[in-house]
CSV table of C-alpha atoms in Angstrom, one decimal:
chain,number,residue,atom,x,y,z
A,1,MET,CA,41.3,-20.8,15.8
A,2,ILE,CA,41.8,-20.1,12.1
A,3,ARG,CA,40.0,-22.4,9.8
A,4,GLU,CA,40.5,-22.9,6.1
A,5,PHE,CA,38.4,-21.0,3.5
A,6,GLY,CA,36.7,-24.0,1.8
A,7,THR,CA,33.6,-25.0,-0.2
A,8,GLY,CA,31.5,-24.8,2.9
A,9,ASP,CA,32.3,-21.1,3.3
A,10,ILE,CA,31.4,-20.4,-0.3
A,11,VAL,CA,28.1,-22.2,0.1
A,12,TYR,CA,27.5,-20.2,3.3
A,13,LEU,CA,28.2,-16.9,1.4
A,14,VAL,CA,25.8,-17.9,-1.4
A,15,PHE,CA,23.1,-18.6,1.2
A,16,ALA,CA,23.8,-15.2,2.9
A,17,ALA,CA,22.9,-13.6,-0.5
A,18,ARG,CA,19.3,-14.5,0.2
A,19,TRP,CA,19.3,-11.8,2.9
A,20,THR,CA,20.7,-9.3,0.4
A,21,LEU,CA,17.8,-10.2,-1.9
A,22,ALA,CA,15.2,-10.1,1.0
A,23,LEU,CA,16.5,-6.6,1.9
A,24,THR,CA,16.4,-5.5,-1.7
A,25,ALA,CA,12.8,-6.7,-2.0
A,26,LEU,CA,11.9,-4.8,1.2
A,27,ALA,CA,13.7,-1.7,0.1
A,28,PHE,CA,12.2,-1.7,-3.4
A,29,THR,CA,8.7,-2.2,-2.1
A,30,GLY,CA,9.1,0.6,0.4
A,31,GLY,CA,10.8,2.8,-2.1
A,32,ALA,CA,8.1,2.1,-4.7
A,33,CYS,CA,5.3,3.2,-2.4
A,34,VAL,CA,7.2,6.5,-1.5
A,35,GLY,CA,8.3,7.0,-5.1
A,36,LEU,CA,4.8,6.6,-6.6
A,37,VAL,CA,3.4,9.2,-4.2
A,38,LEU,CA,6.3,11.6,-5.0
A,39,ALA,CA,6.0,11.1,-8.7
A,40,VAL,CA,2.3,12.0,-8.7
A,41,MET,CA,3.0,14.9,-6.4
A,42,ARG,CA,5.7,16.2,-8.7
A,43,ILE,CA,3.3,16.4,-11.7
A,44,SER,CA,0.4,17.7,-9.6
A,45,SER,CA,-1.2,21.0,-10.6
A,46,LEU,CA,-1.0,22.2,-6.9
A,47,ALA,CA,2.2,24.1,-6.4
A,48,PRO,CA,2.6,23.3,-2.7
A,49,LEU,CA,2.6,19.5,-3.4
A,50,ARG,CA,5.1,20.0,-6.2
A,51,ILE,CA,7.4,22.0,-4.0
A,52,LEU,CA,7.1,19.6,-1.1
A,53,ALA,CA,8.0,16.6,-3.2
A,54,SER,CA,10.9,18.5,-4.9
A,55,CYS,CA,12.3,19.5,-1.5
A,56,TYR,CA,12.2,15.9,-0.3
A,57,ILE,CA,14.0,14.7,-3.4
A,58,GLN,CA,16.6,17.4,-3.2
A,59,ILE,CA,17.4,16.6,0.5
A,60,VAL,CA,17.5,12.8,0.2
A,61,GLN,CA,19.6,12.9,-3.0
A,62,GLY,CA,22.0,15.4,-1.3
A,63,THR,CA,22.8,13.2,1.7
A,64,PRO,CA,24.6,9.9,1.9
A,65,LEU,CA,22.6,6.7,2.4
A,66,LEU,CA,25.0,5.9,5.3
A,67,VAL,CA,23.7,8.9,7.2
A,68,TRP,CA,20.1,7.7,6.8
A,69,LEU,CA,20.9,4.2,8.0
A,70,PHE,CA,22.6,5.6,11.1
A,71,LEU,CA,20.0,8.2,11.8
A,72,PHE,CA,17.3,5.5,11.8
A,73,TYR,CA,19.4,3.0,13.6
A,74,PHE,CA,19.9,5.4,16.5
A,75,GLY,CA,16.8,7.4,16.0
A,76,LEU,CA,14.4,4.5,16.6
A,77,SER,CA,15.3,4.3,20.2
A,78,ILE,CA,14.4,8.0,20.6
A,79,ALA,CA,11.0,7.4,19.1
A,80,GLY,CA,10.6,4.6,21.7
A,81,LEU,CA,10.9,1.7,19.2
A,82,PRO,CA,13.3,-1.2,19.8
A,83,VAL,CA,16.7,-0.8,18.0
A,84,ASN,CA,16.7,-3.4,15.3
A,85,ALA,CA,18.7,-3.4,12.1
A,86,TRP,CA,15.8,-4.7,10.0
A,87,THR,CA,13.5,-1.8,11.0
A,88,ALA,CA,16.2,0.8,10.6
A,89,ALA,CA,17.2,-0.6,7.2
A,90,ALA,CA,13.5,-0.7,6.0
A,91,PHE,CA,13.0,2.9,6.9
A,92,ALA,CA,16.3,4.2,5.5
A,93,TYR,CA,16.0,2.3,2.2
A,94,SER,CA,12.4,3.3,1.7
A,95,ILE,CA,13.3,7.0,2.1
A,96,TYR,CA,16.3,6.7,-0.1
A,97,GLY,CA,14.7,4.5,-2.8
A,98,GLY,CA,11.6,6.7,-2.9
A,99,ALA,CA,13.6,9.8,-3.8
A,100,PHE,CA,15.3,8.2,-6.8
A,101,LEU,CA,12.3,6.2,-8.0
A,102,GLY,CA,10.1,9.3,-7.6
A,103,GLU,CA,12.4,11.2,-10.0
A,104,ILE,CA,12.6,8.3,-12.5
A,105,TRP,CA,8.8,7.8,-12.6
A,106,ARG,CA,8.1,11.5,-12.8
A,107,GLY,CA,10.3,11.6,-15.9
A,108,ALA,CA,8.3,8.7,-17.3
A,109,LEU,CA,5.0,10.4,-16.5
A,110,ILE,CA,5.9,13.6,-18.2
A,111,ALA,CA,7.3,11.7,-21.2
A,112,VAL,CA,3.8,10.7,-22.1
A,113,ALA,CA,2.5,13.3,-24.5
A,114,PRO,CA,0.1,15.9,-22.9
A,115,THR,CA,-2.3,15.3,-25.7
A,116,GLN,CA,-2.9,11.8,-24.2
A,117,TRP,CA,-4.3,13.5,-21.0
A,118,GLU,CA,-6.5,15.8,-23.2
A,119,ALA,CA,-7.7,12.8,-25.2
A,120,GLY,CA,-8.7,11.1,-21.9
A,121,ALA,CA,-10.4,14.3,-20.6
A,122,SER,CA,-12.4,14.7,-23.8
A,123,LEU,CA,-13.7,11.2,-23.4
A,124,GLY,CA,-15.0,12.3,-20.0
A,125,LEU,CA,-12.6,10.2,-17.9
A,126,THR,CA,-11.8,11.5,-14.4
A,127,TYR,CA,-8.2,12.2,-13.3
A,128,VAL,CA,-7.8,8.8,-11.7
A,129,GLN,CA,-9.3,7.0,-14.8
A,130,GLN,CA,-6.9,9.0,-17.1
A,131,MET,CA,-4.0,8.0,-15.0
A,132,ARG,CA,-5.0,4.4,-14.6
A,133,HIS,CA,-6.1,3.6,-18.2
A,134,ILE,CA,-4.2,6.0,-20.4
A,135,ILE,CA,-1.1,7.5,-18.8
A,136,MET,CA,0.2,4.7,-16.5
A,137,PRO,CA,0.3,1.9,-19.2
A,138,GLN,CA,2.5,4.1,-21.4
A,139,ALA,CA,4.6,5.4,-18.6
A,140,VAL,CA,5.3,1.9,-17.3
A,141,ARG,CA,6.9,1.0,-20.6
A,142,ILE,CA,9.1,4.1,-20.5
A,143,ALA,CA,10.0,3.6,-16.9
A,144,THR,CA,11.0,-0.1,-16.9
A,145,PRO,CA,14.6,0.1,-18.1
A,146,PRO,CA,15.7,2.9,-15.7
A,147,THR,CA,13.8,1.2,-12.9
A,148,ILE,CA,15.7,-2.0,-13.4
A,149,GLY,CA,18.9,0.1,-13.5
A,150,PHE,CA,18.0,1.6,-10.1
A,151,LEU,CA,17.2,-1.9,-8.8
A,152,VAL,CA,20.8,-2.9,-9.5
A,153,GLN,CA,21.9,0.3,-7.7
A,154,LEU,CA,19.7,-0.8,-4.7
A,155,ILE,CA,21.1,-4.3,-4.6
A,156,LYS,CA,24.7,-2.9,-4.5
A,157,ASN,CA,23.7,-0.4,-1.8
A,158,THR,CA,22.2,-3.0,0.5
A,159,SER,CA,25.9,-3.8,1.2
A,160,LEU,CA,25.9,-0.6,3.3
A,161,ALA,CA,23.4,-2.2,5.7
A,162,ALA,CA,26.4,-4.3,6.9
A,163,THR,CA,27.6,-1.2,8.7
A,164,ILE,CA,24.7,-1.3,11.1
A,165,GLY,CA,25.2,-5.0,11.7
A,166,PHE,CA,22.6,-6.3,9.3
A,167,VAL,CA,23.9,-9.8,8.3
A,168,GLU,CA,23.7,-9.9,4.5
A,169,LEU,CA,26.2,-10.9,1.9
A,170,THR,CA,28.9,-8.2,2.7
A,171,ARG,CA,28.6,-8.6,6.5
A,172,GLU,CA,28.8,-12.4,6.1
A,173,GLY,CA,31.9,-11.8,4.1
A,174,GLN,CA,33.4,-9.7,6.9
A,175,LEU,CA,32.6,-12.5,9.4
A,176,THR,CA,34.0,-15.2,7.2
A,177,SER,CA,37.1,-13.1,6.5
A,178,ALA,CA,37.6,-12.6,10.2
A,179,SER,CA,37.4,-16.3,11.0
A,180,THR,CA,39.4,-17.7,8.0
A,181,TYR,CA,41.8,-14.9,7.6
A,182,LYS,CA,41.6,-15.1,3.8
A,183,PRO,CA,40.2,-11.6,3.0
A,184,PHE,CA,41.2,-11.6,-0.7
A,185,ALA,CA,39.5,-15.0,-1.5
A,186,VAL,CA,36.4,-14.1,0.6
A,187,TYR,CA,35.8,-10.6,-0.9
A,188,MET,CA,36.5,-11.9,-4.4
A,189,THR,CA,33.7,-14.5,-3.8
A,190,VAL,CA,31.4,-11.9,-2.4
A,191,ALA,CA,32.1,-9.6,-5.4
A,192,CYS,CA,31.4,-12.5,-7.8
A,193,ILE,CA,28.1,-13.2,-6.1
A,194,TYR,CA,27.0,-9.6,-6.4
A,195,PHE,CA,28.1,-9.6,-10.0
A,196,LEU,CA,26.1,-12.8,-10.8
A,197,ILE,CA,23.0,-11.1,-9.3
A,198,CYS,CA,23.5,-7.7,-10.9
A,199,PHE,CA,24.9,-8.4,-14.4
A,200,PRO,CA,21.8,-10.2,-15.8
A,201,LEU,CA,19.6,-7.4,-14.6
A,202,THR,CA,22.0,-4.8,-16.2
A,203,GLN,CA,21.9,-6.7,-19.5
A,204,TRP,CA,18.1,-7.0,-19.3
A,205,SER,CA,17.7,-3.3,-18.7
A,206,ARG,CA,19.9,-2.5,-21.7
A,207,ARG,CA,18.0,-4.9,-24.0
A,208,LEU,CA,14.7,-3.4,-23.0
A,209,GLU,CA,16.0,0.1,-23.6
A,210,GLU,CA,17.3,-0.8,-27.1
A,211,ARG,CA,14.0,-2.4,-27.9
A,212,PHE,CA,12.1,0.6,-26.7
A,213,ASN,CA,14.3,2.9,-28.8
A,214,VAL,CA,13.7,0.9,-31.9
A,215,ALA,CA,9.9,0.9,-31.2
A,216,ARG,CA,10.0,4.6,-31.0
B,1,MET,CA,11.7,9.5,30.2
B,2,LYS,CA,11.6,12.2,27.4
B,3,TYR,CA,14.7,12.5,25.3
B,4,GLY,CA,15.9,16.1,24.8
B,5,LEU,CA,18.1,16.8,21.8
B,6,GLN,CA,21.4,18.4,22.7
B,7,PHE,CA,23.7,19.7,20.0
B,8,ARG,CA,26.2,21.4,22.2
B,9,ASP,CA,28.6,18.4,22.5
B,10,VAL,CA,28.6,18.0,18.8
B,11,PHE,CA,29.3,21.6,17.9
B,12,ALA,CA,32.0,21.7,20.6
B,13,ALA,CA,34.0,19.3,18.4
B,14,TRP,CA,33.8,21.7,15.4
B,15,GLU,CA,37.6,21.7,14.8
B,16,PHE,CA,37.5,17.9,14.5
B,17,LEU,CA,34.5,18.1,12.1
B,18,LEU,CA,36.4,20.6,10.0
B,19,ASP,CA,39.3,18.1,9.7
B,20,GLY,CA,36.9,15.5,8.5
B,21,LEU,CA,35.3,17.9,6.1
B,22,VAL,CA,38.7,18.9,4.6
B,23,LEU,CA,39.5,15.2,4.1
B,24,THR,CA,36.2,14.5,2.4
B,25,LEU,CA,36.7,17.5,0.1
B,26,ALA,CA,40.3,16.5,-0.7
B,27,LEU,CA,39.3,12.9,-1.4
B,28,SER,CA,36.4,14.0,-3.6
B,29,VAL,CA,38.3,16.5,-5.6
B,30,ALA,CA,41.3,14.2,-6.2
B,31,THR,CA,38.9,11.4,-7.2
B,32,MET,CA,37.0,13.7,-9.6
B,33,VAL,CA,40.2,14.8,-11.4
B,34,LEU,CA,41.8,11.4,-11.6
B,35,GLY,CA,38.5,9.6,-12.3
B,36,PHE,CA,37.7,12.0,-15.1
B,37,PHE,CA,41.0,11.3,-16.8
B,38,LEU,CA,40.7,7.6,-16.3
B,39,GLY,CA,37.2,7.8,-17.8
B,40,LEU,CA,38.4,9.9,-20.7
B,41,ALA,CA,41.2,7.5,-21.5
B,42,CYS,CA,38.8,4.5,-21.4
B,43,ALA,CA,36.1,6.3,-23.4
B,44,CYS,CA,38.6,7.2,-26.1
B,45,ALA,CA,39.9,3.6,-26.2
B,46,LYS,CA,36.3,2.4,-26.5
B,47,THR,CA,35.3,4.9,-29.2
B,48,TYR,CA,38.4,5.1,-31.3
B,49,GLY,CA,40.4,2.1,-30.2
B,50,GLY,CA,40.7,-1.5,-31.7
B,51,VAL,CA,38.6,-4.5,-30.8
B,52,ARG,CA,40.9,-5.7,-28.0
B,53,PHE,CA,40.8,-2.2,-26.3
B,54,LYS,CA,37.0,-2.1,-26.6
B,55,ARG,CA,36.6,-5.6,-25.0
B,56,GLY,CA,39.1,-4.8,-22.2
B,57,VAL,CA,37.3,-1.5,-21.3
B,58,THR,CA,33.9,-3.2,-21.4
B,59,VAL,CA,35.0,-5.9,-19.0
B,60,TYR,CA,36.3,-3.2,-16.7
B,61,ILE,CA,33.1,-1.2,-16.8
B,62,GLU,CA,30.8,-4.1,-16.3
B,63,THR,CA,32.9,-5.5,-13.4
B,64,ILE,CA,32.9,-2.3,-11.5
B,65,ARG,CA,29.3,-1.3,-12.2
B,66,ASN,CA,27.9,-4.6,-11.1
B,67,THR,CA,29.7,-4.9,-7.7
B,68,PRO,CA,29.3,-2.7,-4.6
B,69,LEU,CA,31.8,0.1,-3.9
B,70,LEU,CA,32.1,-1.1,-0.3
B,71,VAL,CA,33.2,-4.6,-1.4
B,72,GLN,CA,35.7,-3.0,-3.9
B,73,ILE,CA,37.2,-0.9,-1.0
B,74,PHE,CA,37.4,-4.0,1.3
B,75,LEU,CA,39.1,-5.9,-1.5
B,76,LEU,CA,41.8,-3.3,-1.9
B,77,TYR,CA,42.3,-2.5,1.8
B,78,PHE,CA,41.9,-6.0,3.4
B,79,GLY,CA,42.4,-8.3,0.4
B,80,LEU,CA,45.6,-6.9,-1.2
B,81,PRO,CA,47.9,-7.3,1.9
B,82,SER,CA,47.4,-11.1,1.6
B,83,LEU,CA,48.9,-10.8,-1.9
B,84,GLY,CA,51.8,-8.8,-0.5
B,85,LEU,CA,50.6,-5.3,-1.3
B,86,ARG,CA,49.8,-3.2,1.8
B,87,LEU,CA,48.0,0.1,1.2
B,88,GLU,CA,47.3,2.9,3.6
B,89,GLY,CA,43.6,3.6,4.3
B,90,PHE,CA,43.7,6.8,2.3
B,91,GLU,CA,45.5,5.2,-0.7
B,92,ALA,CA,43.1,2.3,-0.8
B,93,ALA,CA,40.2,4.6,-0.6
B,94,LEU,CA,41.5,6.9,-3.3
B,95,ILE,CA,42.4,4.1,-5.7
B,96,ALA,CA,39.0,2.3,-5.2
B,97,LEU,CA,37.1,5.6,-5.7
B,98,VAL,CA,39.0,6.5,-8.8
B,99,ILE,CA,38.5,3.0,-10.3
B,100,ASN,CA,34.8,3.3,-9.5
B,101,LEU,CA,34.3,6.8,-10.8
B,102,GLY,CA,36.4,5.9,-13.9
B,103,ALA,CA,33.9,3.2,-14.8
B,104,TYR,CA,30.8,5.4,-14.5
B,105,SER,CA,32.3,8.4,-16.2
B,106,THR,CA,33.5,6.3,-19.2
B,107,GLU,CA,30.0,5.7,-20.3
B,108,ILE,CA,29.0,9.3,-19.8
B,109,ILE,CA,32.1,10.6,-21.7
B,110,ARG,CA,31.6,8.1,-24.4
B,111,ALA,CA,28.0,9.3,-24.9
B,112,GLY,CA,29.4,12.8,-25.1
B,113,LEU,CA,32.0,11.9,-27.7
B,114,GLU,CA,29.4,10.0,-29.8
B,115,ALA,CA,27.1,13.1,-29.7
B,116,ILE,CA,29.4,14.8,-32.2
B,117,PRO,CA,28.0,14.3,-35.7
B,118,LYS,CA,30.3,12.4,-38.0
B,119,SER,CA,30.0,15.0,-40.7
B,120,GLN,CA,31.8,17.6,-38.4
B,121,ILE,CA,34.8,15.3,-38.1
B,122,GLU,CA,34.8,14.7,-41.8
B,123,ALA,CA,34.7,18.5,-42.4
B,124,GLY,CA,37.8,18.7,-40.2
B,125,GLN,CA,39.5,16.0,-42.2
B,126,SER,CA,38.7,17.7,-45.5
B,127,LEU,CA,40.3,20.9,-44.2
B,128,GLY,CA,43.5,18.9,-43.7
B,129,LEU,CA,43.5,18.9,-39.9
B,130,THR,CA,45.5,16.3,-38.0
B,131,PRO,CA,43.6,13.8,-35.8
B,132,TRP,CA,44.8,15.7,-32.7
B,133,GLN,CA,43.7,19.1,-34.2
B,134,ILE,CA,40.3,17.6,-34.9
B,135,PHE,CA,40.0,16.3,-31.4
B,136,ARG,CA,41.2,19.6,-29.9
B,137,TYR,CA,39.2,22.0,-32.0
B,138,ILE,CA,36.1,20.1,-33.1
B,139,ILE,CA,35.4,17.4,-30.6
B,140,VAL,CA,36.4,18.5,-27.1
B,141,PHE,CA,34.2,21.5,-26.5
B,142,PRO,CA,30.8,20.3,-27.8
B,143,ALA,CA,31.4,16.9,-26.3
B,144,LEU,CA,32.2,18.5,-22.9
B,145,LYS,CA,29.0,20.5,-23.1
B,146,ALA,CA,27.0,17.4,-23.9
B,147,MET,CA,28.4,15.3,-21.1
B,148,TYR,CA,28.4,18.1,-18.5
B,149,PRO,CA,25.0,17.7,-16.8
B,150,ALA,CA,25.4,13.9,-16.4
B,151,LEU,CA,29.0,14.2,-15.3
B,152,SER,CA,28.3,16.8,-12.7
B,153,SER,CA,25.5,14.8,-11.1
B,154,GLN,CA,27.8,11.8,-11.1
B,155,PHE,CA,30.4,13.9,-9.3
B,156,ILE,CA,27.9,14.9,-6.6
B,157,LEU,CA,26.9,11.2,-6.1
B,158,LEU,CA,30.6,10.4,-5.8
B,159,MET,CA,31.1,13.1,-3.1
B,160,LEU,CA,28.3,11.5,-1.1
B,161,ALA,CA,29.7,8.0,-1.7
B,162,THR,CA,33.0,8.9,-0.2
B,163,SER,CA,31.3,8.5,3.2
B,164,VAL,CA,31.8,4.7,2.6
B,165,VAL,CA,35.6,5.1,3.2
B,166,SER,CA,34.8,5.6,6.9
B,167,GLN,CA,34.4,1.8,7.0
B,168,ILE,CA,38.2,1.4,6.5
B,169,SER,CA,38.9,4.0,9.2
B,170,VAL,CA,39.8,6.8,6.9
B,171,GLN,CA,39.1,9.9,9.0
B,172,ASP,CA,36.6,11.5,6.6
B,173,LEU,CA,33.6,13.5,7.7
B,174,PHE,CA,31.5,10.5,8.4
B,175,HIS,CA,34.2,8.7,10.4
B,176,VAL,CA,34.7,11.8,12.5
B,177,GLY,CA,31.0,11.7,13.2
B,178,SER,CA,31.3,8.1,14.4
B,179,ILE,CA,34.1,9.1,16.7
B,180,ILE,CA,32.2,12.0,18.2
B,181,GLN,CA,29.2,9.7,18.6
B,182,SER,CA,31.3,7.2,20.5
B,183,ARG,CA,32.6,9.9,22.8
B,184,THR,CA,29.4,11.8,23.5
B,185,PHE,CA,26.7,9.2,22.8
B,186,ARG,CA,24.7,12.0,21.1
B,187,ASP,CA,24.1,9.6,18.2
B,188,PHE,CA,21.0,11.2,16.7
B,189,GLU,CA,22.4,14.7,17.0
B,190,VAL,CA,25.7,13.8,15.5
B,191,TYR,CA,24.3,12.2,12.4
B,192,THR,CA,21.8,15.0,11.9
B,193,VAL,CA,24.7,17.5,11.8
B,194,ILE,CA,26.8,15.2,9.6
B,195,GLY,CA,23.8,14.8,7.2
B,196,GLY,CA,23.3,18.6,7.2
B,197,ILE,CA,27.0,19.2,6.3
B,198,TYR,CA,26.8,16.7,3.4
B,199,LEU,CA,23.6,18.4,2.2
B,200,ALA,CA,25.3,21.8,2.3
B,201,LEU,CA,28.3,20.3,0.4
B,202,ALA,CA,26.0,18.8,-2.3
B,203,PHE,CA,24.1,22.1,-2.8
B,204,MET,CA,27.4,24.0,-2.9
B,205,MET,CA,28.7,21.7,-5.6
B,206,ARG,CA,25.5,22.0,-7.6
B,207,GLY,CA,25.9,25.8,-7.4
B,208,VAL,CA,29.5,25.8,-8.4
B,209,PHE,CA,28.8,23.4,-11.4
B,210,ALA,CA,25.9,25.7,-12.5
B,211,VAL,CA,28.1,28.8,-12.4
B,212,ILE,CA,30.9,27.0,-14.4
B,213,TYR,CA,28.3,25.9,-16.9
B,214,ARG,CA,27.0,29.4,-17.4
B,215,GLN,CA,30.6,30.9,-17.6
B,216,VAL,CA,32.0,28.3,-20.0
B,217,PHE,CA,29.2,26.8,-22.1
B,218,ALA,CA,26.1,29.1,-22.2
B,219,ARG,CA,27.4,31.7,-24.5
């Protein structure tokens, strides 16, 4: 039976967006953990660590996210874990997000003047203390606008999880479109919801960037 | 039971994989060329055009950059027929990708155009050059050089993003992978091979872009 595309469906789609947000939160948390380790490895004084991190980033940034999603979706069963869209998505997005955040944060870390490290060292601070009290606070300021920019990228890319059957906004759109047979109205609504989530973040990122450029 | 990886079935379908590879390459190259010119037109409109042009281009860029590519493709492929316009899978994919790349490259190209110091343009004017001559001899080359790194990485991201068109049954590399997977059930092996091919493509593009840069700009 074909039903009408009405207010109820729109409300339903809006509610499906919470799974997009939940997946984004999960992806960002996982990606941030991986990215932080990678960024610190990339600026390490030990060459093997630098090379390892750089290889990881080259490989992940050179393969489509879709491949990672499918690899984990099917690979989990080989590793003896139950096949589950949540787990597969969590792994795939952490790996993908880590590569991009690692690169962004490395840029922020090396943008802090090297004399800042030396100043910390001359005060007798250890590496961890220098990082924690001197470098990080300055790097965070530099890294915030591009990190928000990548967050927008991540929100949009969670739509790809629909392909492994993860029910978020795009998948809910596919289901609604199949039952109401109003694809144009449905996907327009879906696009609008994404826009309403992403646009304020884009604007925020831009404002922060402008403010940062003025301060410098 | 222990799972043993078997790549034989995947490589047996190498001709099929090659077809997919060719389609992915064709789609990427066509999108790069068309998307670049769309971006160039929009960037010129935004930099040199009137207020109405600027506003129109801004609305276009913000709309595209704040919605997922997958939804844009679905809208063109599944949505447009209900408005009476039916597109083939490849057409819908190409149009969606060009519109998408156009929006991203506009900002990159605009930054390149704005990197030209105003004094150079004024120097051209004082020599009596026409606006076209100024564009041709003073702006284009340094602007291309300034935008080249960002634009080439955007092109590589685009090539990887073309894998999304598999979702509307365009037989690109990724879709071919899904078909082989459904025939052989060697899922993990298939996607490892597909991922490897994409990686090789990405490295190849990076190499080609580096050579072009050295040949054209680094002199």
